[in-house]
């Protein structure tokens, strides 16, 4: 029996973007405020999960055609590469480099290599959460 | 500061992550895995030379000085173990090219082997106790997957028990680290050693030390080995041989590190508990090894006996015994893996684990048979072979410190080892030949190459004692003098 999910689907279409935006905010807030790659990744995963709940798995798979297992590997490689960059620059492994850069709209911005490291963690967390849930969900 | 120290961890990690990207291209996976282990071995040998010349090499991760950041410490002891674990892993890897089914191979098998080695090497190299916990978990998570990969009924049943027991012991590990942090206020091992020495290890710290002992005893199957025989006989041969060579040995390494570097002030309590545990482990392991008629059970109980024997070195706490124990540890990693691989080849030929149902294999497989014979004599410690020198030194240590009972149990357990492995040899290889070439379930094609590699290493360890011994003796003397380690990490006091 096919139930009418109009309300759930319409709300999801709006709310998903709100959750996604908040997760990106949390990801970038991590340096000076609560947040970071782990919680940002979990929240992004929950936004995507809401899509899977409101619509069926097949149509979301068509819309988001990612291979999540590969994203785990890419996240790992990004984090590891961030750590290894400093080895080639003469510093110890996992050394952090930072710089204040003047960006037009934002003004003075503090850029550090901790962000790509966190980006790797973010990707791993998002992908792992979705791999687990989809693997269990698709098991007929 | 020396960035090469991180390479034995980063190389397998990066390789594993890369291998996840293309699980279907099996040939490239195999090639990259072998190259990764060779590279790790090369860097470890290079580091060993550096340590010989310049003393213990350290790396402060992220440039943070020792007690505040995570520090990686490469001393002779950990580097010897890194090299040995790479040799063992390489042997199991080449063995699995022929013996692992393609369904497993295509399901991230090689990636998880790389992650397992990442965890093992990390545990050997880290100088921070919480980091040690993290690397234990890296190793254990990879081993959970390798244990249950394939999804056979016995694998799942053994997997549940193995996962449960390790989750409980990991939780205890966290609790013990929390206690230790609450008392000392630091997590860096060298700094812990200084703080514990300043406090003179009062009763509270001794209690925490005993908690650590229980945890690492569960991980290394010292006395608490109930989980080991079943979980090591469930996965395919290449994986169980890898586990037999590496996993319990990491627990033994942790016991060595903790009780030579940090908790060495109350040997009357901690080290005599270890002595009791070692003695009981050898007795119970011998009973198990003699009792069973199932190849994998017998070999699994032989692991338990060896763990008890190695730990004598720490219980006696004297330089000769410690040298012997390290030597025996290295030898045992190689030979135990070799025996598991050979046993697996025998089981593959006959299609059964029961000794009663096999005989006369020497007719068609003389090379396999004589390799098994040499490996079991090496395990027992017959003079020109690799087990002899370690056992001799350990026994010398027990006699010099008047631990006569432990020495006698050690000798008697060698008899049990000899009896149990000869039982396999005589039942399996002698007697009426039951199997013609056509009846065999699988061939040994490609399986004997890694075994030859490992037996060469074992022979080298035995005959080349003169070359290996300086390194082992240096490792033991560093363990007996924690000040060397502390000075390398924290700088001159």
Coordinates of C-alpha atoms in Angstrom, one line a residue:
Chain A
X1 CA 0.0 0.0 0.0
X2 CA 1.4 3.4 -1.0
X3 CA 0.7 6.1 1.6
X4 CA 0.6 9.7 0.7
X5 CA 3.9 11.3 2.0
X6 CA 3.3 14.8 0.6
X7 CA 3.7 16.6 3.9
X8 CA 6.8 14.7 4.9
X9 CA 8.4 15.2 1.4
X10 CA 7.6 18.9 1.2
X11 CA 9.0 19.6 4.7
X12 CA 12.1 17.5 4.0
X13 CA 12.9 19.5 0.9
X14 CA 13.2 22.6 3.0
X15 CA 14.6 21.2 6.2
X16 CA 17.3 19.2 4.5
X17 CA 18.9 22.4 3.3
X18 CA 18.7 24.0 6.7
X19 CA 20.4 20.9 8.4
X20 CA 23.0 20.8 5.7
X21 CA 23.8 24.5 6.1
X22 CA 24.0 24.1 9.8
X23 CA 26.4 21.2 9.4
X24 CA 28.7 23.2 7.2
X25 CA 28.6 26.0 9.8
X26 CA 29.5 23.6 12.5
X27 CA 32.3 22.2 10.4
X28 CA 33.9 25.6 9.9
X29 CA 33.2 26.8 13.5
X30 CA 35.3 24.0 14.9
X31 CA 38.5 26.0 15.5
X32 CA 37.1 28.6 17.9
X33 CA 33.7 27.3 18.9
X34 CA 32.1 23.9 19.5
X35 CA 32.0 21.9 16.3
X36 CA 34.4 20.3 13.9
X37 CA 34.7 17.5 11.4
X38 CA 33.1 14.8 13.4
X39 CA 29.9 16.5 14.5
X40 CA 29.6 18.3 11.1
X41 CA 29.9 15.0 9.3
X42 CA 27.3 13.4 11.5
X43 CA 24.9 16.2 10.9
X44 CA 25.4 16.1 7.1
X45 CA 24.8 12.4 7.2
X46 CA 21.5 13.0 9.1
X47 CA 20.4 15.5 6.5
X48 CA 21.0 13.0 3.7
X49 CA 19.4 10.3 5.8
X50 CA 16.2 12.4 6.1
X51 CA 16.1 12.4 2.3
X52 CA 16.4 8.6 2.3
X53 CA 13.6 8.4 4.8
X54 CA 11.2 10.7 3.0
X55 CA 11.9 9.4 -0.5
X56 CA 12.8 5.9 -1.5
X57 CA 16.4 4.7 -1.7
X58 CA 16.4 4.2 -5.5
X59 CA 15.5 7.8 -6.4
X60 CA 17.9 9.3 -3.9
X61 CA 20.7 7.1 -5.3
X62 CA 20.0 8.5 -8.7
X63 CA 20.1 12.0 -7.4
X64 CA 23.3 11.5 -5.2
X65 CA 25.3 9.1 -7.3
X66 CA 28.2 8.8 -4.9
X67 CA 30.2 5.6 -4.1
X68 CA 30.4 6.2 -0.3
X69 CA 33.1 3.5 0.2
X70 CA 35.4 5.5 -2.1
X71 CA 34.6 8.7 -0.2
X72 CA 35.9 7.0 3.0
X73 CA 39.2 6.2 1.3
X74 CA 39.4 9.7 -0.2
X75 CA 38.8 11.2 3.2
X76 CA 41.5 9.1 4.8
X77 CA 43.9 10.1 2.0
X78 CA 43.1 13.8 2.4
X79 CA 43.8 13.7 6.2
X80 CA 46.9 11.7 5.8
X81 CA 48.2 13.9 3.0
X82 CA 47.7 17.0 5.2
X83 CA 49.9 15.4 7.8
X84 CA 52.5 14.4 5.2
X85 CA 52.8 17.8 3.5
X86 CA 54.8 19.0 6.5
X87 CA 57.2 16.1 6.1
X88 CA 58.2 17.4 2.7
X89 CA 58.5 21.0 4.0
X90 CA 61.0 19.9 6.6
X91 CA 58.7 19.9 9.6
X92 CA 57.6 17.0 11.7
X93 CA 54.6 14.8 10.6
X94 CA 51.2 16.4 11.3
X95 CA 52.7 19.9 11.7
X96 CA 50.2 22.7 11.3
X97 CA 50.7 25.8 9.1
X98 CA 48.6 28.8 9.4
X99 CA 48.3 32.3 7.9
X100 CA 46.1 35.4 8.1
X101 CA 44.8 36.2 4.6
X102 CA 42.7 39.1 3.6
X103 CA 39.7 37.8 1.7
X104 CA 37.4 40.4 0.0
X105 CA 34.0 39.9 1.6
X106 CA 35.1 38.3 4.8
X107 CA 38.0 40.6 5.8
X108 CA 41.0 39.1 7.7
X109 CA 40.6 35.3 7.7
X110 CA 42.8 32.9 9.7
X111 CA 43.5 29.9 7.4
X112 CA 45.2 26.8 8.8
X113 CA 46.0 23.3 7.4
X114 CA 43.8 21.9 10.2
X115 CA 40.9 22.5 7.9
X116 CA 41.8 20.0 5.2
X117 CA 42.6 17.5 7.9
X118 CA 39.1 18.1 9.3
X119 CA 37.7 17.9 5.8
X120 CA 39.1 14.4 5.6
X121 CA 37.5 13.4 8.9
X122 CA 34.2 15.1 7.7
X123 CA 34.2 13.0 4.5
X124 CA 35.0 9.8 6.4
X125 CA 32.2 10.3 9.0
X126 CA 29.6 11.2 6.4
X127 CA 30.4 8.2 4.2
X128 CA 30.7 5.7 7.1
X129 CA 27.4 6.7 8.6
X130 CA 25.7 6.4 5.2
X131 CA 27.4 3.1 4.3
X132 CA 26.3 1.5 7.5
X133 CA 22.7 2.7 7.2
X134 CA 22.3 1.9 3.6
X135 CA 24.0 -1.5 3.9
X136 CA 21.5 -2.5 6.6
X137 CA 18.6 -0.8 4.8
X138 CA 19.2 -2.5 1.5
X139 CA 19.4 -5.9 3.0
X140 CA 16.3 -7.6 1.8
Chain B
X1 CA 63.3 14.7 15.5
X2 CA 63.3 12.1 12.7
X3 CA 60.4 11.9 10.3
X4 CA 61.3 8.3 9.2
X5 CA 59.9 7.0 12.5
X6 CA 56.3 7.7 11.2
X7 CA 56.8 5.8 7.9
X8 CA 56.2 2.3 9.2
X9 CA 52.7 3.5 10.2
X10 CA 52.0 5.9 7.3
X11 CA 53.0 3.5 4.5
X12 CA 50.6 0.7 5.3
X13 CA 47.9 3.2 6.2
X14 CA 48.2 5.1 2.9
X15 CA 48.4 1.8 1.0
X16 CA 45.3 0.5 2.7
X17 CA 43.3 3.6 1.9
X18 CA 44.4 3.5 -1.7
X19 CA 43.4 -0.2 -2.0
X20 CA 39.9 0.6 -0.9
X21 CA 39.4 2.6 -4.1
X22 CA 39.7 -0.4 -6.5
X23 CA 38.7 -3.6 -4.8
X24 CA 38.2 -5.5 -8.1
X25 CA 41.7 -5.2 -9.5
X26 CA 43.2 -8.1 -7.5
X27 CA 46.6 -8.1 -9.2
X28 CA 47.3 -4.5 -8.5
X29 CA 46.2 -5.0 -4.9
X30 CA 48.6 -7.9 -4.4
X31 CA 51.5 -5.9 -6.0
X32 CA 50.9 -2.8 -3.9
X33 CA 50.5 -4.8 -0.7
X34 CA 53.9 -6.6 -1.2
X35 CA 55.6 -3.3 -2.1
X36 CA 54.2 -1.6 1.0
X37 CA 55.6 -4.3 3.3
X38 CA 58.9 -4.2 1.6
X39 CA 59.1 -0.5 2.0
X40 CA 58.2 -0.7 5.7
X41 CA 60.9 -3.3 6.2
X42 CA 63.4 -1.1 4.4
X43 CA 62.6 1.9 6.5
X44 CA 62.7 -0.2 9.7
X45 CA 66.1 -1.6 8.9
X46 CA 67.4 1.9 8.1
X47 CA 66.0 3.1 11.4
X48 CA 67.7 0.2 13.2
X49 CA 71.0 1.3 11.8
X50 CA 70.3 4.9 12.9
X51 CA 69.4 3.8 16.4
X52 CA 72.6 1.8 16.5
X53 CA 74.6 4.9 15.6
X54 CA 72.8 7.8 17.3
X55 CA 70.7 6.2 20.0
X56 CA 66.9 6.1 20.3
X57 CA 65.1 8.0 17.5
X58 CA 62.0 10.0 18.4
X59 CA 59.4 12.1 16.5
X60 CA 57.3 14.7 18.2
X61 CA 54.1 14.7 16.1
X62 CA 53.1 18.2 15.1
X63 CA 56.2 19.7 16.6
X64 CA 54.8 19.6 20.2
X65 CA 57.5 18.8 22.8
X66 CA 57.4 15.4 24.5
X67 CA 55.0 15.4 27.5
X68 CA 52.5 17.6 25.8
X69 CA 52.3 16.1 22.3
X70 CA 52.2 12.5 21.1
X71 CA 55.7 11.2 20.7
X72 CA 56.8 8.2 18.6
X73 CA 59.7 6.3 19.9
X74 CA 61.8 3.9 17.9
X75 CA 64.2 2.0 20.1
X76 CA 65.9 -1.3 19.2
X77 CA 63.1 -3.5 20.8
X78 CA 60.3 -1.9 18.9
X79 CA 62.2 -1.8 15.6
X80 CA 63.1 -5.5 15.9
X81 CA 59.4 -6.3 16.4
X82 CA 58.4 -4.0 13.4
X83 CA 60.8 -5.8 11.1
X84 CA 59.6 -9.3 12.3
X85 CA 56.0 -8.4 12.0
X86 CA 56.6 -7.2 8.4
X87 CA 58.3 -10.5 7.6
X88 CA 55.4 -12.4 9.1
X89 CA 52.8 -10.3 7.3
X90 CA 54.7 -10.7 4.0
X91 CA 54.7 -14.5 4.4
X92 CA 50.9 -14.6 5.1
X93 CA 50.3 -12.2 2.3
X94 CA 52.1 -14.4 -0.3
X95 CA 50.4 -17.5 1.2
X96 CA 47.0 -15.9 0.7
X97 CA 47.5 -15.2 -3.0
X98 CA 46.9 -18.9 -3.6
X99 CA 44.7 -19.9 -0.7
X100 CA 42.2 -17.1 -0.3
X101 CA 39.0 -17.4 -2.4
X102 CA 38.4 -14.6 -4.9
X103 CA 35.2 -13.5 -3.2
X104 CA 37.2 -12.6 -0.1
X105 CA 40.0 -11.1 -2.1
X106 CA 37.6 -8.7 -3.9
X107 CA 36.0 -7.6 -0.7
X108 CA 38.8 -5.3 0.7
X109 CA 40.8 -8.3 2.1
X110 CA 44.2 -6.7 1.2
X111 CA 43.1 -3.3 2.5
X112 CA 42.3 -4.7 5.9
X113 CA 45.6 -6.6 6.1
X114 CA 47.3 -3.2 5.6
X115 CA 45.2 -1.6 8.3
X116 CA 46.0 -4.5 10.7
X117 CA 49.7 -3.9 10.1
X118 CA 49.2 -0.1 10.6
X119 CA 47.8 -0.9 14.1
X120 CA 50.5 -3.4 14.9
X121 CA 53.4 -1.1 13.9
X122 CA 51.7 1.9 15.6
X123 CA 51.4 -0.1 18.9
X124 CA 55.1 -0.9 18.7
X125 CA 56.3 2.6 18.0
X126 CA 54.1 4.9 20.1
X127 CA 55.3 6.5 23.2
X128 CA 51.9 7.6 24.6
X129 CA 49.6 5.4 26.5
X130 CA 46.4 6.6 25.0
X131 CA 47.9 6.4 21.6
X132 CA 48.7 2.8 22.4
X133 CA 45.0 2.3 23.1
X134 CA 44.1 3.8 19.7
X135 CA 46.5 1.7 17.8
X136 CA 45.3 -1.4 19.7
X137 CA 41.8 -0.5 18.4
X138 CA 43.0 0.0 14.8
X139 CA 44.6 -3.4 15.0
X140 CA 41.5 -5.0 16.6
X141 CA 38.9 -3.5 14.3
X142 CA 40.9 -4.8 11.3
X143 CA 41.1 -8.2 13.0
X144 CA 37.4 -8.3 13.7
X145 CA 36.8 -7.8 9.9
X146 CA 39.4 -10.3 8.8
X147 CA 38.1 -12.9 11.3
X148 CA 34.5 -12.7 10.1
X149 CA 35.2 -11.9 6.4
X150 CA 33.5 -14.6 4.4
X151 CA 30.6 -15.0 6.8
X152 CA 30.8 -18.8 7.5
X153 CA 28.9 -20.0 10.5
X154 CA 31.9 -20.9 12.6
X155 CA 33.5 -17.5 11.7
X156 CA 30.5 -15.6 12.9
X157 CA 30.2 -17.6 16.1
X158 CA 33.9 -17.2 16.9
X159 CA 33.7 -13.5 15.8
X160 CA 31.0 -12.7 18.4
X161 CA 33.1 -14.2 21.2
X162 CA 36.2 -12.5 20.0
X163 CA 34.6 -9.1 19.6
X164 CA 32.9 -9.3 23.0
X165 CA 36.0 -10.2 24.9
X166 CA 38.0 -7.5 23.2
X167 CA 35.4 -4.8 23.7
X168 CA 35.3 -5.6 27.4
X169 CA 39.1 -5.6 27.7
X170 CA 39.3 -2.4 25.7
X171 CA 36.8 -0.8 28.0
X172 CA 38.9 -1.9 31.0
X173 CA 42.0 -0.4 29.2
X174 CA 40.2 3.0 29.0
X175 CA 39.3 2.8 32.7
X176 CA 42.8 1.9 33.6
X177 CA 44.2 4.8 31.6
X178 CA 41.7 7.1 33.3
X179 CA 42.8 5.9 36.7
X180 CA 46.5 6.4 35.8
X181 CA 45.8 9.8 34.4
X182 CA 43.9 10.8 37.5
X183 CA 46.8 9.8 39.7
X184 CA 49.8 11.0 37.6
X185 CA 48.3 13.7 35.4
X186 CA 50.1 12.6 32.3
X187 CA 49.8 10.1 29.4
X188 CA 53.3 10.2 27.9
X189 CA 55.0 6.9 28.9
X190 CA 58.4 8.5 29.6
X191 CA 56.8 11.2 31.7
X192 CA 54.6 8.6 33.4
X193 CA 57.8 6.7 34.3
X194 CA 59.3 9.8 35.9
X195 CA 56.1 10.6 37.8
X196 CA 55.7 7.0 39.1
X197 CA 59.3 7.0 40.2
X198 CA 58.9 10.3 42.0
X199 CA 55.9 8.9 43.9
X200 CA 57.7 5.6 44.5
X201 CA 54.8 3.6 43.2
X202 CA 52.5 3.5 46.2
X203 CA 49.7 0.9 46.6
X204 CA 47.3 2.8 44.4
X205 CA 49.6 2.8 41.5
X206 CA 50.4 -0.9 42.1
X207 CA 46.7 -1.6 41.9
X208 CA 46.5 0.3 38.6
X209 CA 49.5 -1.7 37.4
X210 CA 47.7 -5.0 38.2
X211 CA 44.7 -3.7 36.3
X212 CA 46.9 -3.1 33.3
X213 CA 48.4 -6.5 33.7
X214 CA 44.9 -8.1 33.5
X215 CA 44.1 -6.2 30.4
X216 CA 47.2 -7.0 28.5
X217 CA 47.0 -10.6 29.7
X218 CA 43.5 -10.9 28.1
X219 CA 44.9 -9.3 24.8
X220 CA 48.0 -11.6 24.8
X221 CA 46.2 -14.8 26.1
X222 CA 48.4 -14.9 29.2
X223 CA 46.4 -17.1 31.5
X224 CA 43.1 -15.7 30.2
X225 CA 43.3 -17.6 26.9
X226 CA 39.8 -19.0 26.9
X227 CA 38.9 -17.1 23.7
X228 CA 42.0 -18.0 21.7
X229 CA 41.7 -21.6 20.5
X230 CA 38.2 -21.2 18.9
X231 CA 38.7 -17.7 17.4
X232 CA 42.1 -18.6 15.9
X233 CA 40.7 -21.8 14.2
X234 CA 37.7 -20.1 12.5
X235 CA 39.2 -17.9 9.8
X236 CA 41.1 -19.1 6.7
X237 CA 44.7 -20.3 7.3
X238 CA 46.5 -17.2 6.0
X239 CA 44.5 -15.0 8.4
X240 CA 44.8 -17.2 11.5
X241 CA 48.5 -17.5 10.8
X242 CA 48.7 -13.7 10.7
X243 CA 46.8 -13.5 14.0
X244 CA 49.0 -16.2 15.6
X245 CA 52.1 -14.4 14.6
X246 CA 51.1 -10.8 15.5
X247 CA 48.1 -10.2 17.7
X248 CA 49.0 -11.8 21.0
X249 CA 52.6 -10.6 20.6
X250 CA 51.4 -7.0 20.6
X251 CA 49.9 -7.7 24.1
X252 CA 53.2 -9.2 25.2
X253 CA 55.0 -6.1 23.9
X254 CA 52.7 -3.9 26.0
X255 CA 53.4 -6.0 29.1
X256 CA 57.2 -5.7 28.5
X257 CA 56.9 -1.9 28.0
X258 CA 54.6 -1.3 31.0
X259 CA 56.6 -3.4 33.5
X260 CA 60.1 -2.3 32.5
X261 CA 59.4 1.4 31.8
X262 CA 56.7 2.4 34.2
X263 CA 55.8 -0.1 36.9
X264 CA 59.1 -1.5 37.9
X265 CA 59.3 -0.3 41.5
X266 CA 57.3 -3.1 43.3
X267 CA 58.6 -6.3 41.6
X268 CA 57.7 -8.2 44.7
X269 CA 54.0 -7.7 43.9
X270 CA 53.6 -7.1 40.2
X271 CA 56.4 -9.3 38.9
X272 CA 55.6 -12.2 41.1
X273 CA 52.0 -12.1 39.9
X274 CA 53.4 -12.2 36.4
X275 CA 55.5 -15.2 37.4
X276 CA 52.4 -17.1 38.7
X277 CA 50.5 -16.3 35.6
X278 CA 53.4 -17.4 33.4
X279 CA 53.7 -20.7 35.2
X280 CA 49.9 -21.5 35.1
X281 CA 49.7 -20.5 31.5
X282 CA 52.5 -22.9 30.5
X283 CA 50.9 -25.7 32.5
X284 CA 47.4 -25.2 31.2
X285 CA 48.6 -24.6 27.6
X286 CA 50.6 -27.8 27.8
X287 CA 47.6 -29.7 28.9
X288 CA 45.6 -28.3 26.0
X289 CA 48.3 -29.0 23.4
X290 CA 48.7 -32.6 24.6
X291 CA 45.0 -33.3 24.9
X292 CA 43.6 -32.4 21.5
X293 CA 43.7 -34.4 18.2
X294 CA 42.8 -31.4 16.1
X295 CA 45.7 -29.7 14.3
X296 CA 44.5 -26.1 14.8
X297 CA 43.6 -26.6 18.4
X298 CA 47.1 -28.1 19.1
X299 CA 48.8 -25.2 17.4
X300 CA 46.6 -22.7 19.1
X301 CA 47.6 -24.1 22.5
X302 CA 51.2 -24.0 21.5
X303 CA 50.8 -20.2 21.1
X304 CA 49.6 -20.1 24.7
X305 CA 52.6 -22.1 26.0
X306 CA 55.0 -19.7 24.1
X307 CA 53.3 -16.7 25.6
X308 CA 53.8 -18.1 29.1
X309 CA 57.4 -18.8 28.3
X310 CA 58.2 -15.3 26.9
X311 CA 56.6 -13.7 29.9
X312 CA 59.1 -15.5 32.2
X313 CA 61.6 -13.0 31.0
X314 CA 59.7 -10.2 32.5
X315 CA 58.8 -12.1 35.7
X316 CA 62.4 -12.9 36.4
X317 CA 63.4 -9.3 35.5
X318 CA 67.0 -9.8 34.8
X319 CA 69.0 -8.9 31.8
X320 CA 70.0 -12.4 30.5
X321 CA 66.4 -13.6 30.8
X322 CA 65.0 -10.5 29.2
X323 CA 67.5 -10.9 26.2
X324 CA 66.3 -14.5 25.9
X325 CA 62.7 -13.5 26.1
X326 CA 63.0 -10.9 23.3
X327 CA 65.0 -13.4 21.2
X328 CA 62.3 -16.1 21.8
X329 CA 59.5 -13.5 21.1
X330 CA 61.0 -12.7 17.6
X331 CA 61.6 -16.4 16.9
X332 CA 58.1 -17.4 18.0
X333 CA 56.4 -14.8 15.8
X334 CA 58.1 -16.3 12.7
X335 CA 57.9 -20.0 13.6
X336 CA 54.3 -19.9 14.9
X337 CA 53.2 -18.3 11.7
X338 CA 55.2 -20.9 9.8
X339 CA 53.6 -23.8 11.7
X340 CA 50.1 -22.4 11.1
X341 CA 50.7 -22.0 7.4
X342 CA 52.1 -25.6 7.1
X343 CA 49.3 -26.9 9.2
X344 CA 46.8 -25.1 7.0
X345 CA 48.4 -26.6 3.9
X346 CA 48.0 -30.1 5.5
X347 CA 44.4 -29.5 6.4
X348 CA 43.8 -28.2 2.8
X349 CA 45.2 -31.4 1.3
X350 CA 43.2 -33.8 3.6
X351 CA 40.1 -31.7 4.0
X352 CA 39.9 -32.4 7.8
X353 CA 41.3 -31.1 11.0
X354 CA 41.4 -34.4 12.7
X355 CA 44.8 -36.1 13.1
X356 CA 43.2 -39.5 13.2
X357 CA 41.9 -39.1 9.6
X358 CA 45.3 -38.3 8.0
X359 CA 48.5 -40.3 7.5
X360 CA 51.4 -40.9 5.1
X361 CA 51.5 -37.5 3.5
X362 CA 55.3 -37.7 3.4
X363 CA 55.1 -39.9 0.3
X364 CA 53.6 -37.2 -1.9
X365 CA 54.8 -34.1 0.0
X366 CA 58.3 -34.7 1.4
X367 CA 59.2 -31.0 1.3
X368 CA 56.1 -30.0 3.3
X369 CA 56.8 -32.8 5.8
X370 CA 60.4 -31.9 6.4
X371 CA 59.6 -28.2 6.7
X372 CA 57.1 -29.1 9.4
X373 CA 59.6 -31.2 11.1
X374 CA 62.3 -28.5 11.1
X375 CA 59.8 -25.9 12.2
X376 CA 58.6 -28.0 15.2
X377 CA 62.2 -28.7 16.2
X378 CA 62.9 -24.9 16.0
X379 CA 59.8 -24.3 18.2
X380 CA 61.0 -26.8 20.8
X381 CA 64.5 -25.3 20.8
X382 CA 66.8 -28.0 19.4
X383 CA 70.3 -26.5 19.4
X384 CA 71.2 -25.3 15.9
X385 CA 67.7 -23.9 15.3
X386 CA 66.2 -20.6 16.4
X387 CA 64.3 -21.5 19.5
X388 CA 67.3 -22.8 21.3
X389 CA 69.2 -19.6 22.1
X390 CA 66.2 -17.8 23.6
X391 CA 65.2 -20.7 25.8
X392 CA 68.8 -21.1 27.0
X393 CA 69.0 -17.5 28.1
X394 CA 65.6 -17.5 29.8
X395 CA 66.5 -20.7 31.7
X396 CA 69.9 -19.2 32.6
X397 CA 68.0 -16.2 34.0
X398 CA 65.6 -18.3 36.0
X399 CA 68.5 -20.3 37.6
X400 CA 70.5 -17.1 38.4
X401 CA 67.6 -15.5 40.2
X402 CA 66.5 -18.8 41.8
X403 CA 63.1 -19.1 40.0
X404 CA 63.7 -22.8 39.8
X405 CA 60.0 -23.8 39.6
X406 CA 59.5 -21.5 36.6
X407 CA 62.6 -22.9 34.9
X408 CA 61.4 -26.5 35.5
X409 CA 57.9 -25.7 34.2
X410 CA 59.5 -24.0 31.2
X411 CA 61.6 -27.1 30.4
X412 CA 58.6 -29.5 30.9
X413 CA 56.4 -27.3 28.7
X414 CA 59.1 -27.7 26.0
X415 CA 58.5 -31.5 26.2
X416 CA 54.8 -30.9 25.8
X417 CA 55.5 -28.8 22.7
X418 CA 57.7 -31.5 21.3
X419 CA 55.1 -34.2 22.0
X420 CA 52.2 -32.2 20.5
X421 CA 54.0 -31.2 17.3
X422 CA 55.5 -34.6 16.8
X423 CA 52.0 -36.0 17.3
X424 CA 51.0 -34.0 14.3
X425 CA 54.1 -34.9 12.3
X426 CA 53.9 -38.7 13.0
X427 CA 50.2 -38.9 12.5
X428 CA 50.1 -36.8 9.4
X429 CA 53.3 -37.7 7.6
X430 CA 54.2 -41.2 8.6
X431 CA 52.3 -44.4 8.2
X432 CA 50.2 -45.8 5.4
X433 CA 49.6 -43.4 2.5
X434 CA 45.8 -42.9 2.3
X435 CA 45.7 -40.2 -0.3
X436 CA 46.8 -40.5 -3.8
X437 CA 47.5 -37.3 -5.7
X438 CA 44.0 -37.4 -7.3
X439 CA 42.2 -37.6 -4.0
X440 CA 43.7 -34.4 -2.5
X441 CA 41.3 -31.6 -2.0
X442 CA 43.7 -28.8 -2.9
X443 CA 47.2 -28.6 -4.1
X444 CA 50.1 -27.0 -2.3
X445 CA 51.0 -25.1 -5.4
X446 CA 52.3 -21.6 -4.4
X447 CA 51.8 -22.3 -0.7
X448 CA 55.3 -23.6 -0.1
X449 CA 57.1 -20.4 -1.3
X450 CA 56.1 -18.2 1.7
X451 CA 56.8 -21.1 4.0
X452 CA 60.3 -21.4 2.6
X453 CA 60.8 -17.7 3.1
X454 CA 59.8 -18.0 6.8
X455 CA 61.9 -21.1 7.4
X456 CA 64.9 -19.3 6.0
X457 CA 64.3 -16.5 8.4
X458 CA 64.0 -19.0 11.2
X459 CA 67.2 -20.7 10.2
X460 CA 69.0 -17.4 10.0
X461 CA 67.8 -16.6 13.5
X462 CA 69.2 -19.9 14.7
X463 CA 72.5 -20.1 12.8
X464 CA 73.1 -16.3 12.7
X465 CA 72.8 -15.8 16.4
X466 CA 76.1 -13.9 16.3
X467 CA 74.6 -11.2 14.0
X468 CA 71.2 -10.9 15.6
X469 CA 72.3 -11.1 19.2
X470 CA 74.0 -7.6 19.5
X471 CA 70.6 -6.0 18.6
X472 CA 68.6 -8.2 21.0
X473 CA 71.1 -7.6 23.8
X474 CA 71.0 -3.8 23.1
X475 CA 67.1 -4.0 23.2
X476 CA 67.2 -5.8 26.6
X477 CA 69.8 -3.5 28.1
X478 CA 67.6 -0.5 27.1
X479 CA 64.6 -2.1 28.7
X480 CA 66.6 -2.7 31.9
X481 CA 67.6 1.0 32.0
X482 CA 64.5 3.1 31.6
X483 CA 66.6 6.2 32.0
X484 CA 67.9 5.8 28.4
X485 CA 64.3 5.9 27.1
X486 CA 63.3 8.8 29.3
X487 CA 66.3 10.8 28.3
X488 CA 65.7 10.2 24.6
X489 CA 62.0 11.4 25.0
X490 CA 62.2 14.2 27.6
X491 CA 65.8 15.3 27.0
X492 CA 68.6 15.3 29.6
X493 CA 67.2 15.6 33.1

